Structure formats: structure tokens, C-alpha cells
């Protein structure tokens, strides 16, 4: 097992998964604290690198394209303070960071994990229910419906119709964009058969973001919804809303399989399972995934 503990967070690799826990330092972003611990299975990893600096270095984790609904929803636009796949490393821990990189790379080689994109999410996405307030509204998601509520700063043409409630079957795509310079960002839900080119300021299915500290929390709502939409690489879905029920059940099964992998790793570390028994059980779980 390889482990590195820093103010920014703790990363632990047990040979089968990389556990990322955000630190308790005040400089850790609200998004990372709210997201909590992430367990990234080895099969979702594309690589791990370490960059040295004079005072601090940085571990950067790369996931296979399409493996994580958070990265899918944000399009790789999460900046350094909010990116859960980066870790600041103090100079006196450079050796530990390099050892962690070597261990992960060796495991990727031994398991022959491909680096090509995947057509199914390998991480479950943020837990629900969750809610975030930023910009001109509040977005909430309970796993089945998105609710958008407006505040006193919302454009009247958008708020006059009241709060919005969107079923997951109505949503074709979700996107989160940060505010950059003078250009505002947004959390936008694109509905099936209802395309729009309206700016987020006037779009009743979008929350406009102005670049404040809580903006990244909206990315968690986007990721939770994204995790329950058909994977973009899996092809278009049918128009029948009732087909969402198997998708939801599949998502629950996937979460359970990830938990099972974690339990198997703990049983092996505790000596309950031999290496051979663990390998057989692990392969059985991976086949079901």
C-alpha cells in the first residue's frame, strides 16, 4: 500500500483503487469538501504524474475519458483549487509522491489496464439528494428530478414563471461552465425536443453564474445528473421515459459493485482473504461491471 498525507488531502493506493480524501485545511475548496472521499478503481485510471516545484509539487491523476461523470459534465474546466484529481505536495514529501506514482504505474502495467476511452461511467458521481445556491438561483437534485428556484437577482422574464421542476427523462444533456473574465458561467440543462440558444440569463432551464466562491458547487449538481443520463459513448437513448427505470437500477448496481471491490480490498488487508481468493473474487466483480 502507498499513502501520502498532506494538508491538501490524503491519497492511498491499495493496488486495486486509489482513495482520494480532501484535507481539512481552510484552503481546500468547498467543492472538494462537499464531494468528500473518492474511490477511483484501477480500471478507471489512465495515469498518474508528479511535478516538482521549489517549495511545493503537484500530483496529477488522469482518468480514462468517459470514466467520471464530474469530468464529463464540466468538460475539464475545473480549475486547480477545485480539481479533486490534483494534490499539492510539500517538498519534504517528494520521495513519497514519486513512490506513489511508481506503485500506480506498476499496477496499471501488471493489470494491463488500457488507456482508451470507456462507454460507461466507472465512478458513481456525487451522492444525492444535494442542493447548491449560486448566481441567480438554487439547483437541487434528488436522483429523479431537478428543481430550479430563483432569487431576487434573477431576470424577471425568467423568474416570472416560478420554480422549474425537470424530470431526469426530460433532460438530454447537462453542462457546467465557469465564469471567465467578463463572461458569466452557467449550469444549464438541455431538454429533449426543446433546443434553445438563449443566454443563461434568460434561459429558464439554466442558472447563471457570476464567478463567486460557490459557483463550483453547481458542478456537483451537474455531475449527479450526468451520472444518471445515458453515457455519451453508449449512443442515443429511446424516447420512452419508462426506460429510465432500468438505467437507475443499473446505476445502483454499479455503486454496489464499487463498494464490493472496496470491501474485498479490506478483507485482503485484514488477512481474511488470501491473494488467490481476492484475485478470483475481484475478477468476478469486474465481469459484472
Tab-separated table of N, CA and C in Angstrom, residues 186-286:
chain	number	residue	atom	x	y	z
A	186	UNK	N	-22.430	29.200	-16.262
A	186	UNK	CA	-23.802	28.714	-16.103
A	186	UNK	C	-23.823	27.237	-15.744
A	187	UNK	N	-24.936	26.826	-15.184
A	187	UNK	CA	-25.332	25.425	-15.091
A	187	UNK	C	-26.570	25.312	-15.953
A	188	UNK	N	-26.481	24.539	-17.025
A	188	UNK	CA	-27.587	24.504	-18.000
A	188	UNK	C	-28.052	23.064	-18.220
A	189	UNK	N	-29.372	22.904	-18.272
A	189	UNK	CA	-29.972	21.616	-18.584
A	189	UNK	C	-30.631	21.742	-19.958
A	190	UNK	N	-30.161	20.919	-20.880
A	190	UNK	CA	-30.727	20.936	-22.233
A	190	UNK	C	-31.808	19.856	-22.310
A	191	UNK	N	-33.014	20.291	-22.669
A	191	UNK	CA	-34.150	19.384	-22.692
A	191	UNK	C	-34.319	18.750	-24.061
A	192	UNK	N	-34.833	17.564	-24.037
A	192	UNK	CA	-35.101	16.859	-25.291
A	192	UNK	C	-36.216	17.578	-26.046
A	193	UNK	N	-36.043	17.717	-27.342
A	193	UNK	CA	-37.046	18.327	-28.228
A	193	UNK	C	-37.355	19.777	-27.860
A	194	UNK	N	-36.456	20.429	-27.104
A	194	UNK	CA	-36.684	21.839	-26.747
A	194	UNK	C	-35.357	22.595	-26.787
A	195	UNK	N	-34.715	22.632	-27.947
A	195	UNK	CA	-33.432	23.326	-28.043
A	195	UNK	C	-33.597	24.832	-27.848
A	196	UNK	N	-32.573	25.463	-27.309
A	196	UNK	CA	-32.613	26.909	-27.115
A	196	UNK	C	-31.211	27.480	-27.248
A	197	UNK	N	-31.143	28.696	-27.758
A	197	UNK	CA	-29.871	29.402	-27.849
A	197	UNK	C	-29.864	30.625	-26.933
A	198	UNK	N	-30.865	30.711	-26.066
A	198	UNK	CA	-30.968	31.858	-25.165
A	198	UNK	C	-29.808	31.856	-24.176
A	199	UNK	N	-29.257	33.025	-23.854
A	199	UNK	CA	-28.224	33.105	-22.818
A	199	UNK	C	-28.779	32.605	-21.488
A	200	UNK	N	-27.896	32.153	-20.617
A	200	UNK	CA	-28.326	31.614	-19.330
A	200	UNK	C	-29.141	32.630	-18.536
A	201	UNK	N	-28.872	33.902	-18.753
A	201	UNK	CA	-29.590	34.949	-18.043
A	201	UNK	C	-31.088	34.878	-18.298
A	202	UNK	N	-31.478	34.403	-19.490
A	202	UNK	CA	-32.888	34.355	-19.863
A	202	UNK	C	-33.430	32.931	-20.007
A	203	UNK	N	-32.567	31.939	-19.912
A	203	UNK	CA	-32.972	30.545	-20.099
A	203	UNK	C	-33.563	30.001	-18.789
A	204	UNK	N	-34.852	29.601	-18.764
A	204	UNK	CA	-35.461	29.110	-17.528
A	204	UNK	C	-34.922	27.750	-17.089
A	205	UNK	N	-34.114	27.120	-17.932
A	205	UNK	CA	-33.521	25.828	-17.590
A	205	UNK	C	-32.027	25.956	-17.268
A	206	UNK	N	-31.610	27.178	-16.935
A	206	UNK	CA	-30.194	27.413	-16.637
A	206	UNK	C	-30.052	28.371	-15.463
A	207	UNK	N	-29.015	28.157	-14.682
A	207	UNK	CA	-28.643	29.073	-13.608
A	207	UNK	C	-27.415	29.848	-14.082
A	208	UNK	N	-27.507	31.169	-14.038
A	208	UNK	CA	-26.371	31.987	-14.453
A	208	UNK	C	-25.386	32.121	-13.284
A	209	UNK	N	-24.099	31.988	-13.580
A	209	UNK	CA	-23.050	32.043	-12.560
A	209	UNK	C	-22.148	33.238	-12.814
A	210	UNK	N	-21.756	33.909	-11.730
A	210	UNK	CA	-21.039	35.176	-11.856
A	210	UNK	C	-19.597	35.135	-11.361
A	211	UNK	N	-19.091	33.935	-11.083
A	211	UNK	CA	-17.692	33.838	-10.713
A	211	UNK	C	-17.410	33.947	-9.236
A	212	UNK	N	-18.393	33.648	-8.390
A	212	UNK	CA	-18.190	33.708	-6.949
A	212	UNK	C	-17.766	32.346	-6.395
A	213	UNK	N	-17.432	32.322	-5.115
A	213	UNK	CA	-16.817	31.151	-4.486
A	213	UNK	C	-17.689	29.891	-4.574
A	214	UNK	N	-19.010	30.044	-4.529
A	214	UNK	CA	-19.880	28.874	-4.514
A	214	UNK	C	-20.226	28.340	-5.907
A	215	UNK	N	-19.772	29.024	-6.944
A	215	UNK	CA	-20.080	28.564	-8.301
A	215	UNK	C	-19.708	27.100	-8.546
A	216	UNK	N	-18.506	26.663	-8.122
A	216	UNK	CA	-18.126	25.269	-8.410
A	216	UNK	C	-19.057	24.229	-7.796
A	217	UNK	N	-19.794	24.587	-6.731
A	217	UNK	CA	-20.722	23.623	-6.139
A	217	UNK	C	-21.803	23.217	-7.131
A	218	UNK	N	-22.122	24.111	-8.070
A	218	UNK	CA	-23.102	23.769	-9.097
A	218	UNK	C	-22.600	22.618	-9.971
A	219	UNK	N	-21.277	22.456	-10.052
A	219	UNK	CA	-20.719	21.359	-10.830
A	219	UNK	C	-21.089	20.007	-10.228
A	220	UNK	N	-21.296	19.969	-8.914
A	220	UNK	CA	-21.695	18.719	-8.268
A	220	UNK	C	-23.102	18.314	-8.699
A	221	UNK	N	-23.998	19.296	-8.796
A	221	UNK	CA	-25.349	19.007	-9.279
A	221	UNK	C	-25.278	18.496	-10.714
A	222	UNK	N	-24.456	19.161	-11.528
A	222	UNK	CA	-24.297	18.732	-12.915
A	222	UNK	C	-23.790	17.297	-12.995
A	223	UNK	N	-22.812	16.954	-12.149
A	223	UNK	CA	-22.231	15.612	-12.176
A	223	UNK	C	-23.228	14.553	-11.719
A	224	UNK	N	-24.032	14.873	-10.687
A	224	UNK	CA	-25.020	13.915	-10.191
A	224	UNK	C	-26.065	13.606	-11.259
A	225	UNK	N	-26.474	14.632	-12.001
A	225	UNK	CA	-27.424	14.419	-13.092
A	225	UNK	C	-26.758	13.643	-14.221
A	226	UNK	N	-25.524	14.036	-14.562
A	226	UNK	CA	-24.795	13.374	-15.644
A	226	UNK	C	-24.659	11.881	-15.387
A	227	UNK	N	-24.424	11.500	-14.133
A	227	UNK	CA	-24.244	10.087	-13.795
A	227	UNK	C	-25.491	9.267	-14.060
A	228	UNK	N	-26.651	9.932	-14.121
A	228	UNK	CA	-27.913	9.220	-14.316
A	228	UNK	C	-28.456	9.368	-15.727
A	229	UNK	N	-27.701	10.027	-16.582
A	229	UNK	CA	-28.050	10.094	-18.001
A	229	UNK	C	-27.312	8.987	-18.746
A	230	UNK	N	-27.813	8.565	-19.904
A	230	UNK	CA	-27.066	7.583	-20.688
A	230	UNK	C	-25.670	8.103	-21.007
A	231	UNK	N	-24.712	7.225	-20.980
A	231	UNK	CA	-23.343	7.628	-21.273
A	231	UNK	C	-23.248	8.135	-22.711
A	232	UNK	N	-22.557	9.259	-22.948
A	232	UNK	CA	-22.474	9.812	-24.313
A	232	UNK	C	-21.913	8.844	-25.340
A	233	UNK	N	-21.043	7.931	-24.914
A	233	UNK	CA	-20.438	6.987	-25.848
A	233	UNK	C	-21.301	5.754	-26.085
A	234	UNK	N	-22.435	5.665	-25.372
A	234	UNK	CA	-23.287	4.485	-25.490
A	234	UNK	C	-24.351	4.652	-26.555
A	235	UNK	N	-24.416	5.824	-27.220
A	235	UNK	CA	-25.400	6.042	-28.258
A	235	UNK	C	-26.653	6.692	-27.720
A	236	UNK	N	-27.547	7.184	-28.606
A	236	UNK	CA	-28.760	7.890	-28.171
A	236	UNK	C	-29.732	6.955	-27.481
A	237	UNK	N	-30.479	7.536	-26.534
A	237	UNK	CA	-31.481	6.740	-25.823
A	237	UNK	C	-32.822	6.822	-26.530
A	238	UNK	N	-33.669	5.905	-26.198
A	238	UNK	CA	-35.025	5.896	-26.742
A	238	UNK	C	-35.842	7.001	-26.098
A	239	UNK	N	-36.913	7.374	-26.758
A	239	UNK	CA	-37.713	8.496	-26.274
A	239	UNK	C	-38.702	8.099	-25.181
A	240	UNK	N	-38.780	6.821	-24.845
A	240	UNK	CA	-39.766	6.382	-23.862
A	240	UNK	C	-39.244	6.632	-22.454
A	241	UNK	N	-39.887	7.517	-21.669
A	241	UNK	CA	-39.399	7.831	-20.329
A	241	UNK	C	-39.323	6.616	-19.419
A	242	UNK	N	-40.211	5.634	-19.620
A	242	UNK	CA	-40.229	4.482	-18.720
A	242	UNK	C	-38.912	3.729	-18.736
A	243	UNK	N	-38.100	3.892	-19.784
A	243	UNK	CA	-36.833	3.182	-19.862
A	243	UNK	C	-35.817	3.715	-18.879
A	244	UNK	N	-36.118	4.820	-18.206
A	244	UNK	CA	-35.188	5.343	-17.220
A	244	UNK	C	-35.085	4.440	-15.996
A	245	UNK	N	-36.128	3.637	-15.720
A	245	UNK	CA	-36.106	2.813	-14.517
A	245	UNK	C	-34.972	1.800	-14.542
A	246	UNK	N	-34.730	1.030	-15.649
A	246	UNK	CA	-33.590	0.135	-15.675
A	246	UNK	C	-32.278	0.876	-15.545
A	247	UNK	N	-32.170	2.092	-16.160
A	247	UNK	CA	-30.930	2.869	-16.050
A	247	UNK	C	-30.618	3.154	-14.591
A	248	UNK	N	-31.663	3.550	-13.822
A	248	UNK	CA	-31.457	3.866	-12.420
A	248	UNK	C	-31.019	2.632	-11.650
A	249	UNK	N	-31.656	1.494	-11.950
A	249	UNK	CA	-31.289	0.266	-11.262
A	249	UNK	C	-29.860	-0.118	-11.586
A	250	UNK	N	-29.447	0.087	-12.870
A	250	UNK	CA	-28.077	-0.223	-13.250
A	250	UNK	C	-27.095	0.641	-12.490
A	251	UNK	N	-27.481	1.921	-12.271
A	251	UNK	CA	-26.598	2.805	-11.517
A	251	UNK	C	-26.440	2.336	-10.083
A	252	UNK	N	-27.567	1.846	-9.484
A	252	UNK	CA	-27.493	1.331	-8.122
A	252	UNK	C	-26.595	0.113	-8.062
A	253	UNK	N	-26.720	-0.804	-9.074
A	253	UNK	CA	-25.874	-1.999	-9.113
A	253	UNK	C	-24.410	-1.616	-9.228
A	254	UNK	N	-24.123	-0.619	-10.041
A	254	UNK	CA	-22.737	-0.182	-10.236
A	254	UNK	C	-22.151	0.330	-8.923
A	255	UNK	N	-22.927	1.116	-8.188
A	255	UNK	CA	-22.463	1.615	-6.885
A	255	UNK	C	-22.176	0.460	-5.940
A	256	UNK	N	-23.056	-0.551	-5.961
A	256	UNK	CA	-22.879	-1.692	-5.067
A	256	UNK	C	-21.618	-2.477	-5.420
A	257	UNK	N	-21.319	-2.590	-6.715
A	257	UNK	CA	-20.118	-3.311	-7.141
A	257	UNK	C	-18.856	-2.568	-6.722
A	258	UNK	N	-18.892	-1.240	-6.806
A	258	UNK	CA	-17.737	-0.468	-6.353
A	258	UNK	C	-17.515	-0.652	-4.855
A	259	UNK	N	-18.612	-0.665	-4.097
A	259	UNK	CA	-18.487	-0.901	-2.656
A	259	UNK	C	-17.938	-2.297	-2.380
A	260	UNK	N	-18.349	-3.272	-3.204
A	260	UNK	CA	-17.866	-4.637	-3.024
A	260	UNK	C	-16.363	-4.725	-3.265
A	261	UNK	N	-15.860	-4.020	-4.270
A	261	UNK	CA	-14.420	-4.001	-4.512
A	261	UNK	C	-13.677	-3.453	-3.303
A	262	UNK	N	-14.233	-2.405	-2.732
A	262	UNK	CA	-13.605	-1.807	-1.548
A	262	UNK	C	-13.593	-2.806	-0.386
A	263	UNK	N	-14.719	-3.520	-0.192
A	263	UNK	CA	-14.799	-4.485	0.891
A	263	UNK	C	-13.804	-5.625	0.698
A	264	UNK	N	-13.650	-6.075	-0.553
A	264	UNK	CA	-12.713	-7.165	-0.832
A	264	UNK	C	-11.279	-6.736	-0.512
A	265	UNK	N	-10.944	-5.475	-0.866
A	265	UNK	CA	-9.612	-4.979	-0.559
A	265	UNK	C	-9.356	-4.954	0.945
A	266	UNK	N	-10.377	-4.567	1.708
A	266	UNK	CA	-10.222	-4.522	3.162
A	266	UNK	C	-10.080	-5.930	3.743
A	267	UNK	N	-10.823	-6.895	3.172
A	267	UNK	CA	-10.726	-8.277	3.649
A	267	UNK	C	-9.336	-8.853	3.378
A	268	UNK	N	-8.765	-8.488	2.229
A	268	UNK	CA	-7.416	-8.977	1.939
A	268	UNK	C	-6.401	-8.346	2.886
A	269	UNK	N	-6.522	-7.032	3.147
A	269	UNK	CA	-5.584	-6.367	4.046
A	269	UNK	C	-5.679	-6.927	5.472
A	270	UNK	N	-6.904	-7.356	5.861
A	270	UNK	CA	-7.093	-7.894	7.211
A	270	UNK	C	-6.698	-9.361	7.315
A	271	UNK	N	-6.337	-9.963	6.177
A	271	UNK	CA	-5.912	-11.360	6.204
A	271	UNK	C	-7.046	-12.354	6.112
A	272	UNK	N	-8.269	-11.886	5.917
A	272	UNK	CA	-9.407	-12.793	5.801
A	272	UNK	C	-9.358	-13.554	4.480
A	273	UNK	N	-8.944	-12.858	3.407
A	273	UNK	CA	-8.818	-13.471	2.090
A	273	UNK	C	-7.351	-13.618	1.724
A	274	UNK	N	-7.010	-14.755	1.105
A	274	UNK	CA	-5.668	-14.909	0.559
A	274	UNK	C	-5.584	-14.122	-0.742
A	275	UNK	N	-4.370	-13.922	-1.253
A	275	UNK	CA	-4.206	-13.200	-2.520
A	275	UNK	C	-4.940	-13.910	-3.649
A	276	UNK	N	-4.902	-15.247	-3.640
A	276	UNK	CA	-5.578	-16.005	-4.698
A	276	UNK	C	-7.087	-15.851	-4.603
A	277	UNK	N	-7.625	-15.932	-3.376
A	277	UNK	CA	-9.071	-15.769	-3.186
A	277	UNK	C	-9.516	-14.370	-3.567
A	278	UNK	N	-8.686	-13.383	-3.203
A	278	UNK	CA	-9.024	-11.999	-3.549
A	278	UNK	C	-9.052	-11.810	-5.058
A	279	UNK	N	-8.048	-12.352	-5.754
A	279	UNK	CA	-7.965	-12.192	-7.211
A	279	UNK	C	-9.190	-12.799	-7.893
A	280	UNK	N	-9.624	-13.981	-7.412
A	280	UNK	CA	-10.801	-14.628	-8.010
A	280	UNK	C	-12.057	-13.809	-7.758
A	281	UNK	N	-12.217	-13.325	-6.530
A	281	UNK	CA	-13.407	-12.531	-6.207
A	281	UNK	C	-13.413	-11.217	-6.983
A	282	UNK	N	-12.243	-10.605	-7.106
A	282	UNK	CA	-12.146	-9.335	-7.827
A	282	UNK	C	-12.547	-9.506	-9.289
A	283	UNK	N	-12.060	-10.574	-9.932
A	283	UNK	CA	-12.396	-10.810	-11.336
A	283	UNK	C	-13.890	-11.024	-11.515
A	284	UNK	N	-14.518	-11.689	-10.556
A	284	UNK	CA	-15.959	-11.912	-10.645
A	284	UNK	C	-16.731	-10.609	-10.597
A	285	UNK	N	-16.288	-9.683	-9.725
A	285	UNK	CA	-16.950	-8.380	-9.619
A	285	UNK	C	-16.728	-7.573	-10.893
A	286	UNK	N	-15.496	-7.571	-11.404
A	286	UNK	CA	-15.188	-6.805	-12.615
A	286	UNK	C	-15.978	-7.291	-13.817
